[in-house]
Amino acid sequence: MPTTRMLNTATLSALASLAASSLTLAHHGPVTQPSLYLTDDFVERRGEIVDVFWRNPHTRARMLVTGDDGEEHLWEIEISPGPRTLERLGINEEDLFGPARAAGYISRRDPDSLGALNVLLPDGREYATGNRELLWAGDRVATAQFAIDPERAAEERRTATSIFRTWGRRIGPRPQPNEYHHLLTDRGREAAALFYAPRDNPELECRTGVGASMMDPMPLEIIDEGDRIMVHQSEYNVRRTIWLDPEASGVEPTSGPYGFSVGRWEDDALIVNTTHIDFPYLDPYGTPQSDQIEYLERFQLSESGDDVRLNYSLTATDPVMYAEPIVFERPRQWSPGRVFEEFNCTHEWEGEAE
């Protein structure tokens, strides 16, 4: 649940009034993404953090800022890591409350929301995304290390076979639309032109599809369940079932955001055909796909000494939207013992479930 620090009556009244007029909507995309943020203007806000939303995909805070007119204004500050990442950095929910500063880009969706790249905490530590320089005289928050379970790591090293392992972050950047939008049909280009990220980004509703999920930087695990294979992506807690013999298993194709997947082995490579996909976009950037979209995926283990990788490719074929197939290829590094943290995604401050 969102947590609010105990405040005096006047401040509580101001907070309630300001919150009622604020959109307070999350954006769930990179702060440096021009389609979501006004990246031409780097701005700073200084005030008191009075409310914290400690949930995925991004931590958010409400900051009371006194304007040039002497009036208090409520700003939403979106801090890109989720709560578990901040905890690994040594930042807890209570650490955010109090006088603070934030700098970044204003949202295209909400003019009172700031996507923060730098945050000066009340205790004097400064969080800066990536390798950004510090803006204030604070101590840099230490880099977070992903949690590894030593016992699980040892067991996975002992029992790992083929592709059935825990795979770490994607190697290389996420594929970008300028690499493949020239493959769109006229209808595909028309549909892509209608996409407006501050309104249509599916992550605003904590939804994602296969293309976006498999190209996500966060880790995934592939699990052998006998007549089926489970692909579990930590981001958004996506769980995909790949049937090896659906007829023998007594399952019928059903439509859904991840479609209906059937796999087969070609030597040491898992080949997966996915149909019945009911999701509007191939990626987080609004590349359209119709109900005729089909995916062909290839999962293959690559070992060279201690360098163990998952070579992965996805070929998307859609006769309505694409003149030619769109192909994504990105490897992942084996990460034995990697801990998958709970991913509870809530896109609005109000109405959050326990």
CSV table of C-alpha atoms in Angstrom, one decimal:
chain,number,residue,atom,x,y,z
A,1,MET,CA,0.0,0.0,0.0
A,2,PRO,CA,1.1,3.6,-0.5
A,3,THR,CA,2.6,5.0,2.7
A,4,THR,CA,2.0,8.5,4.0
A,5,ARG,CA,4.1,10.1,6.7
A,6,MET,CA,2.2,11.6,9.6
A,7,LEU,CA,1.7,15.3,8.8
A,8,ASN,CA,0.1,18.3,10.5
A,9,THR,CA,-3.5,19.1,9.7
A,10,ALA,CA,-2.7,21.9,7.2
A,11,THR,CA,-0.3,19.8,5.2
A,12,LEU,CA,-2.7,16.9,5.1
A,13,SER,CA,-5.4,19.1,3.8
A,14,ALA,CA,-3.1,20.5,1.1
A,15,LEU,CA,-2.0,17.0,0.2
A,16,ALA,CA,-5.6,15.8,-0.2
A,17,SER,CA,-6.6,18.8,-2.2
A,18,LEU,CA,-3.6,18.5,-4.5
A,19,ALA,CA,-3.9,14.8,-5.0
A,20,ALA,CA,-7.5,15.1,-6.1
A,21,SER,CA,-6.5,17.4,-8.9
A,22,SER,CA,-3.4,15.4,-9.9
A,23,LEU,CA,-3.4,12.6,-12.5
A,24,THR,CA,-0.8,10.7,-10.6
A,25,LEU,CA,-0.3,8.2,-13.4
A,26,ALA,CA,2.8,6.1,-13.8
A,27,HIS,CA,4.6,5.9,-17.1
A,28,HIS,CA,6.5,2.5,-17.0
A,29,GLY,CA,9.1,3.4,-19.6
A,30,PRO,CA,12.6,4.8,-19.6
A,31,VAL,CA,12.9,8.3,-18.3
A,32,THR,CA,15.1,9.1,-21.3
A,33,GLN,CA,12.4,8.0,-23.8
A,34,PRO,CA,11.3,11.1,-25.7
A,35,SER,CA,7.8,9.7,-26.5
A,36,LEU,CA,7.0,9.6,-22.7
A,37,TYR,CA,9.1,12.5,-21.4
A,38,LEU,CA,10.0,16.1,-22.4
A,39,THR,CA,13.7,15.2,-22.8
A,40,ASP,CA,14.7,18.6,-24.2
A,41,ASP,CA,14.3,20.2,-20.8
A,42,PHE,CA,16.2,18.9,-17.7
A,43,VAL,CA,14.5,20.4,-14.7
A,44,GLU,CA,14.9,20.2,-10.9
A,45,ARG,CA,12.3,20.2,-8.1
A,46,ARG,CA,13.0,20.7,-4.4
A,47,GLY,CA,10.6,20.1,-1.6
A,48,GLU,CA,9.4,17.5,0.9
A,49,ILE,CA,8.5,14.0,0.1
A,50,VAL,CA,5.3,13.2,2.0
A,51,ASP,CA,3.9,10.1,0.3
A,52,VAL,CA,5.6,7.0,-1.2
A,53,PHE,CA,4.3,4.3,-3.5
A,54,TRP,CA,6.5,1.3,-2.9
A,55,ARG,CA,5.5,-1.0,-5.7
A,56,ASN,CA,6.7,-2.2,-9.1
A,57,PRO,CA,7.5,-1.4,-11.8
A,58,HIS,CA,8.8,2.0,-10.6
A,59,THR,CA,8.9,3.5,-7.2
A,60,ARG,CA,7.1,6.8,-6.9
A,61,ALA,CA,6.8,9.6,-4.4
A,62,ARG,CA,4.8,12.7,-3.9
A,63,MET,CA,6.7,15.8,-3.2
A,64,LEU,CA,5.3,19.1,-1.9
A,65,VAL,CA,7.0,21.9,-3.7
A,66,THR,CA,6.5,25.6,-2.8
A,67,GLY,CA,6.2,27.5,-6.1
A,68,ASP,CA,7.3,31.1,-6.9
A,69,ASP,CA,3.7,32.1,-6.1
A,70,GLY,CA,4.2,30.9,-2.5
A,71,GLU,CA,1.6,28.1,-3.1
A,72,GLU,CA,2.3,24.5,-2.4
A,73,HIS,CA,2.2,22.2,-5.5
A,74,LEU,CA,2.2,18.4,-5.5
A,75,TRP,CA,4.6,16.7,-7.8
A,76,GLU,CA,4.8,13.0,-8.6
A,77,ILE,CA,8.5,11.9,-8.6
A,78,GLU,CA,9.0,8.6,-10.5
A,79,ILE,CA,12.2,6.8,-9.5
A,80,SER,CA,13.0,4.2,-12.2
A,81,PRO,CA,14.1,1.2,-10.0
A,82,GLY,CA,11.5,-0.9,-8.3
A,83,PRO,CA,11.5,-1.4,-4.5
A,84,ARG,CA,13.6,-4.5,-4.5
A,85,THR,CA,16.4,-2.8,-6.5
A,86,LEU,CA,16.3,0.2,-4.1
A,87,GLU,CA,16.5,-2.1,-1.1
A,88,ARG,CA,19.6,-3.7,-2.6
A,89,LEU,CA,21.0,-0.2,-2.9
A,90,GLY,CA,20.4,0.3,0.8
A,91,ILE,CA,17.4,2.6,0.3
A,92,ASN,CA,14.2,1.7,2.2
A,93,GLU,CA,10.8,3.2,1.9
A,94,GLU,CA,11.2,5.3,5.1
A,95,ASP,CA,14.5,6.8,3.7
A,96,LEU,CA,12.5,8.7,1.1
A,97,PHE,CA,10.4,10.8,3.5
A,98,GLY,CA,11.6,14.4,4.2
A,99,PRO,CA,13.4,17.2,2.4
A,100,ALA,CA,14.6,16.1,-1.0
A,101,ARG,CA,15.6,17.2,-4.5
A,102,ALA,CA,14.9,15.5,-7.8
A,103,ALA,CA,16.0,16.3,-11.3
A,104,GLY,CA,15.0,14.8,-14.6
A,105,TYR,CA,12.3,15.2,-17.3
A,106,ILE,CA,8.7,16.2,-17.1
A,107,SER,CA,6.1,13.7,-18.3
A,108,ARG,CA,4.2,14.1,-21.5
A,109,ARG,CA,1.3,12.4,-19.8
A,110,ASP,CA,1.1,14.5,-16.6
A,111,PRO,CA,2.7,18.0,-16.4
A,112,ASP,CA,3.0,17.6,-12.6
A,113,SER,CA,5.1,14.4,-12.9
A,114,LEU,CA,8.8,14.2,-13.1
A,115,GLY,CA,10.8,11.2,-14.2
A,116,ALA,CA,13.9,11.4,-12.0
A,117,LEU,CA,17.4,10.7,-13.1
A,118,ASN,CA,18.9,12.1,-9.9
A,119,VAL,CA,17.4,12.1,-6.4
A,120,LEU,CA,19.0,13.7,-3.3
A,121,LEU,CA,17.7,11.8,-0.3
A,122,PRO,CA,16.9,13.4,3.0
A,123,ASP,CA,20.0,11.7,4.6
A,124,GLY,CA,22.4,13.3,2.1
A,125,ARG,CA,22.9,10.4,-0.2
A,126,GLU,CA,22.3,10.9,-3.9
A,127,TYR,CA,20.8,8.3,-6.3
A,128,ALA,CA,21.8,8.7,-9.9
A,129,THR,CA,20.7,6.4,-12.6
A,130,GLY,CA,23.3,4.5,-14.5
A,131,ASN,CA,26.6,6.3,-14.5
A,132,ARG,CA,25.2,9.8,-14.4
A,133,GLU,CA,27.2,12.4,-12.6
A,134,LEU,CA,26.1,13.6,-9.1
A,135,LEU,CA,24.4,17.0,-9.2
A,136,TRP,CA,24.6,17.8,-5.5
A,137,ALA,CA,27.1,17.4,-2.6
A,138,GLY,CA,25.8,14.0,-1.7
A,139,ASP,CA,27.4,10.6,-1.3
A,140,ARG,CA,26.6,8.3,-4.2
A,141,VAL,CA,24.4,5.4,-3.5
A,142,ALA,CA,26.3,2.2,-4.0
A,143,THR,CA,25.7,0.1,-7.1
A,144,ALA,CA,23.3,-2.7,-6.5
A,145,GLN,CA,24.2,-6.3,-7.0
A,146,PHE,CA,21.6,-8.8,-8.0
A,147,ALA,CA,20.8,-11.3,-5.3
A,148,ILE,CA,22.3,-14.8,-5.7
A,149,ASP,CA,21.2,-17.8,-3.6
A,150,PRO,CA,24.4,-19.8,-3.0
A,151,GLU,CA,22.7,-23.1,-2.4
A,152,ARG,CA,20.5,-22.7,-5.4
A,153,ALA,CA,23.5,-21.7,-7.5
A,154,ALA,CA,25.4,-24.8,-6.4
A,155,GLU,CA,22.4,-27.0,-7.2
A,156,GLU,CA,21.9,-25.4,-10.6
A,157,ARG,CA,25.6,-25.9,-11.5
A,158,ARG,CA,25.3,-29.6,-10.6
A,159,THR,CA,22.0,-30.3,-12.3
A,160,ALA,CA,21.8,-27.9,-15.2
A,161,THR,CA,21.1,-29.5,-18.6
A,162,SER,CA,20.5,-27.9,-22.0
A,163,ILE,CA,18.6,-24.6,-21.9
A,164,PHE,CA,16.9,-25.4,-18.6
A,165,ARG,CA,18.6,-22.8,-16.4
A,166,THR,CA,18.3,-19.3,-15.0
A,167,TRP,CA,19.4,-16.8,-17.6
A,168,GLY,CA,20.6,-13.3,-16.6
A,169,ARG,CA,20.1,-9.9,-18.3
A,170,ARG,CA,19.8,-9.6,-22.0
A,171,ILE,CA,23.2,-9.0,-23.7
A,172,GLY,CA,23.0,-5.9,-25.8
A,173,PRO,CA,20.4,-3.1,-26.2
A,174,ARG,CA,16.8,-3.7,-26.8
A,175,PRO,CA,15.9,-3.7,-30.6
A,176,GLN,CA,14.7,-0.3,-31.7
A,177,PRO,CA,11.8,0.5,-34.1
A,178,ASN,CA,14.2,2.4,-36.5
A,179,GLU,CA,15.8,-1.0,-37.2
A,180,TYR,CA,12.7,-2.6,-38.5
A,181,HIS,CA,9.9,-0.1,-39.1
A,182,HIS,CA,10.9,0.0,-42.8
A,183,LEU,CA,9.4,-3.5,-43.0
A,184,LEU,CA,5.9,-2.4,-42.2
A,185,THR,CA,3.2,-2.5,-44.8
A,186,ASP,CA,1.1,0.7,-45.5
A,187,ARG,CA,-1.5,-0.6,-43.1
A,188,GLY,CA,1.3,-1.2,-40.5
A,189,ARG,CA,2.6,2.3,-40.9
A,190,GLU,CA,-0.8,3.7,-40.5
A,191,ALA,CA,-1.4,1.7,-37.3
A,192,ALA,CA,2.0,2.6,-35.9
A,193,ALA,CA,1.3,6.3,-36.5
A,194,LEU,CA,-1.7,6.1,-34.3
A,195,PHE,CA,0.3,4.9,-31.3
A,196,TYR,CA,0.7,7.6,-28.7
A,197,ALA,CA,2.9,6.3,-25.9
A,198,PRO,CA,1.6,8.5,-23.0
A,199,ARG,CA,-1.9,7.0,-23.8
A,200,ASP,CA,-1.4,3.7,-25.4
A,201,ASN,CA,1.8,2.2,-23.8
A,202,PRO,CA,0.5,-1.2,-22.5
A,203,GLU,CA,2.9,-1.0,-19.6
A,204,LEU,CA,0.7,1.8,-18.2
A,205,GLU,CA,-1.7,-1.0,-17.3
A,206,CYS,CA,1.0,-3.5,-16.3
A,207,ARG,CA,0.6,-5.5,-19.5
A,208,THR,CA,3.2,-6.9,-21.8
A,209,GLY,CA,3.5,-9.2,-24.8
A,210,VAL,CA,5.9,-11.9,-26.0
A,211,GLY,CA,8.1,-9.7,-28.1
A,212,ALA,CA,8.5,-7.1,-25.4
A,213,SER,CA,9.0,-9.7,-22.6
A,214,MET,CA,11.6,-11.8,-24.4
A,215,MET,CA,13.6,-8.7,-25.2
A,216,ASP,CA,13.3,-7.3,-21.6
A,217,PRO,CA,16.6,-6.9,-19.9
A,218,MET,CA,15.5,-8.7,-16.7
A,219,PRO,CA,16.3,-12.3,-16.1
A,220,LEU,CA,14.2,-15.4,-17.0
A,221,GLU,CA,14.3,-19.1,-16.3
A,222,ILE,CA,13.4,-22.0,-18.5
A,223,ILE,CA,11.9,-25.0,-16.7
A,224,ASP,CA,11.4,-28.6,-18.0
A,225,GLU,CA,8.0,-29.8,-16.9
A,226,GLY,CA,7.9,-33.0,-18.9
A,227,ASP,CA,5.1,-32.6,-21.5
A,228,ARG,CA,5.6,-28.8,-21.5
A,229,ILE,CA,8.3,-26.2,-21.0
A,230,MET,CA,7.7,-23.1,-18.8
A,231,VAL,CA,9.4,-19.8,-19.6
A,232,HIS,CA,9.2,-17.5,-16.6
A,233,GLN,CA,10.2,-13.9,-17.1
A,234,SER,CA,10.8,-12.0,-13.8
A,235,GLU,CA,9.6,-8.6,-15.2
A,236,TYR,CA,5.8,-8.6,-14.9
A,237,ASN,CA,6.0,-12.2,-13.7
A,238,VAL,CA,5.3,-13.5,-17.2
A,239,ARG,CA,4.7,-17.3,-17.4
A,240,ARG,CA,4.5,-18.9,-20.8
A,241,THR,CA,3.7,-22.5,-21.4
A,242,ILE,CA,5.3,-24.2,-24.4
A,243,TRP,CA,3.5,-27.5,-25.2
A,244,LEU,CA,5.6,-30.3,-26.7
A,245,ASP,CA,2.7,-32.5,-27.7
A,246,PRO,CA,-0.6,-30.6,-27.2
A,247,GLU,CA,-2.8,-33.3,-28.6
A,248,ALA,CA,-1.4,-35.9,-26.3
A,249,SER,CA,-1.7,-33.5,-23.4
A,250,GLY,CA,-5.4,-32.8,-24.3
A,251,VAL,CA,-5.0,-29.1,-24.7
A,252,GLU,CA,-6.7,-26.9,-27.4
A,253,PRO,CA,-5.3,-23.6,-28.7
A,254,THR,CA,-6.7,-20.6,-26.9
A,255,SER,CA,-6.0,-16.9,-27.6
A,256,GLY,CA,-4.3,-14.7,-25.1
A,257,PRO,CA,-1.5,-12.0,-24.8
A,258,TYR,CA,1.2,-14.7,-25.0
A,259,GLY,CA,-0.6,-16.9,-27.6
A,260,PHE,CA,-0.5,-20.7,-27.9
A,261,SER,CA,3.0,-22.1,-28.1
A,262,VAL,CA,4.1,-25.5,-29.5
A,263,GLY,CA,7.7,-26.6,-29.3
A,264,ARG,CA,9.9,-29.2,-30.9
A,265,TRP,CA,13.5,-30.2,-30.7
A,266,GLU,CA,15.9,-29.9,-33.6
A,267,ASP,CA,19.1,-31.4,-32.3
A,268,ASP,CA,19.9,-29.3,-29.3
A,269,ALA,CA,17.7,-26.3,-30.3
A,270,LEU,CA,14.2,-25.7,-29.1
A,271,ILE,CA,12.0,-24.4,-31.9
A,272,VAL,CA,8.7,-22.8,-30.8
A,273,ASN,CA,5.7,-21.8,-33.0
A,274,THR,CA,3.3,-19.4,-31.4
A,275,THR,CA,-0.2,-18.5,-32.8
A,276,HIS,CA,-3.5,-17.2,-31.4
A,277,ILE,CA,-1.8,-14.1,-30.1
A,278,ASP,CA,-4.2,-11.5,-28.8
A,279,PHE,CA,-2.1,-8.5,-28.1
A,280,PRO,CA,-1.8,-5.2,-30.1
A,281,TYR,CA,2.0,-4.6,-30.1
A,282,LEU,CA,5.2,-6.4,-30.9
A,283,ASP,CA,7.3,-4.2,-28.7
A,284,PRO,CA,6.9,-1.4,-26.1
A,285,TYR,CA,7.1,1.2,-28.9
A,286,GLY,CA,3.8,0.6,-30.6
A,287,THR,CA,4.9,-1.6,-33.5
A,288,PRO,CA,1.5,-3.1,-34.4
A,289,GLN,CA,0.6,-6.7,-34.9
A,290,SER,CA,-2.7,-8.2,-36.1
A,291,ASP,CA,-4.5,-11.4,-35.1
A,292,GLN,CA,-2.6,-13.1,-37.9
A,293,ILE,CA,0.7,-12.6,-36.2
A,294,GLU,CA,2.9,-15.7,-35.7
A,295,TYR,CA,6.2,-16.1,-33.9
A,296,LEU,CA,9.0,-18.5,-34.6
A,297,GLU,CA,11.4,-18.7,-31.7
A,298,ARG,CA,14.7,-20.5,-31.4
A,299,PHE,CA,16.4,-21.3,-28.0
A,300,GLN,CA,19.9,-22.8,-28.2
A,301,LEU,CA,22.6,-23.4,-25.6
A,302,SER,CA,26.1,-22.1,-26.4
A,303,GLU,CA,29.0,-23.2,-24.3
A,304,SER,CA,32.7,-22.1,-24.5
A,305,GLY,CA,34.5,-22.9,-21.3
A,306,ASP,CA,33.0,-20.9,-18.5
A,307,ASP,CA,31.0,-18.7,-21.0
A,308,VAL,CA,27.6,-20.3,-21.1
A,309,ARG,CA,24.9,-18.4,-23.1
A,310,LEU,CA,21.4,-18.8,-24.4
A,311,ASN,CA,21.2,-17.8,-28.0
A,312,TYR,CA,17.7,-16.6,-28.7
A,313,SER,CA,15.9,-15.4,-31.7
A,314,LEU,CA,12.3,-14.4,-32.5
A,315,THR,CA,10.9,-14.1,-36.0
A,316,ALA,CA,7.5,-12.3,-36.2
A,317,THR,CA,5.5,-12.9,-39.4
A,318,ASP,CA,2.3,-10.9,-40.0
A,319,PRO,CA,0.9,-10.6,-43.5
A,320,VAL,CA,-1.3,-7.6,-42.5
A,321,MET,CA,1.3,-5.4,-40.8
A,322,TYR,CA,4.7,-6.6,-42.1
A,323,ALA,CA,5.9,-6.7,-45.7
A,324,GLU,CA,8.7,-9.0,-44.4
A,325,PRO,CA,9.3,-10.8,-41.1
A,326,ILE,CA,10.8,-8.9,-38.2
A,327,VAL,CA,13.6,-10.6,-36.5
A,328,PHE,CA,14.9,-10.1,-32.9
A,329,GLU,CA,18.2,-11.7,-31.8
A,330,ARG,CA,19.7,-11.3,-28.4
A,331,PRO,CA,21.7,-13.7,-26.2
A,332,ARG,CA,21.6,-14.1,-22.4
A,333,GLN,CA,24.3,-15.1,-19.9
A,334,TRP,CA,23.8,-18.1,-17.6
A,335,SER,CA,23.2,-16.7,-14.0
A,336,PRO,CA,23.0,-19.7,-11.7
A,337,GLY,CA,21.2,-19.0,-8.4
A,338,ARG,CA,19.8,-15.7,-9.4
A,339,VAL,CA,16.9,-14.8,-7.1
A,340,PHE,CA,13.6,-13.9,-8.7
A,341,GLU,CA,12.0,-11.2,-6.6
A,342,GLU,CA,8.3,-10.8,-6.3
A,343,PHE,CA,7.0,-8.4,-8.9
A,344,ASN,CA,3.7,-6.8,-7.9
A,345,CYS,CA,2.8,-4.2,-10.5
A,346,THR,CA,0.2,-1.5,-9.8
A,347,HIS,CA,-0.3,1.3,-12.2
A,348,GLU,CA,-2.3,3.8,-10.0
A,349,TRP,CA,-1.8,5.2,-6.6
A,350,GLU,CA,-5.4,4.7,-5.6
A,351,GLY,CA,-7.3,1.4,-5.5
A,352,GLU,CA,-4.2,-0.8,-4.8
A,353,ALA,CA,-5.0,-4.3,-3.6
A,354,GLU,CA,-3.3,-5.8,-0.6
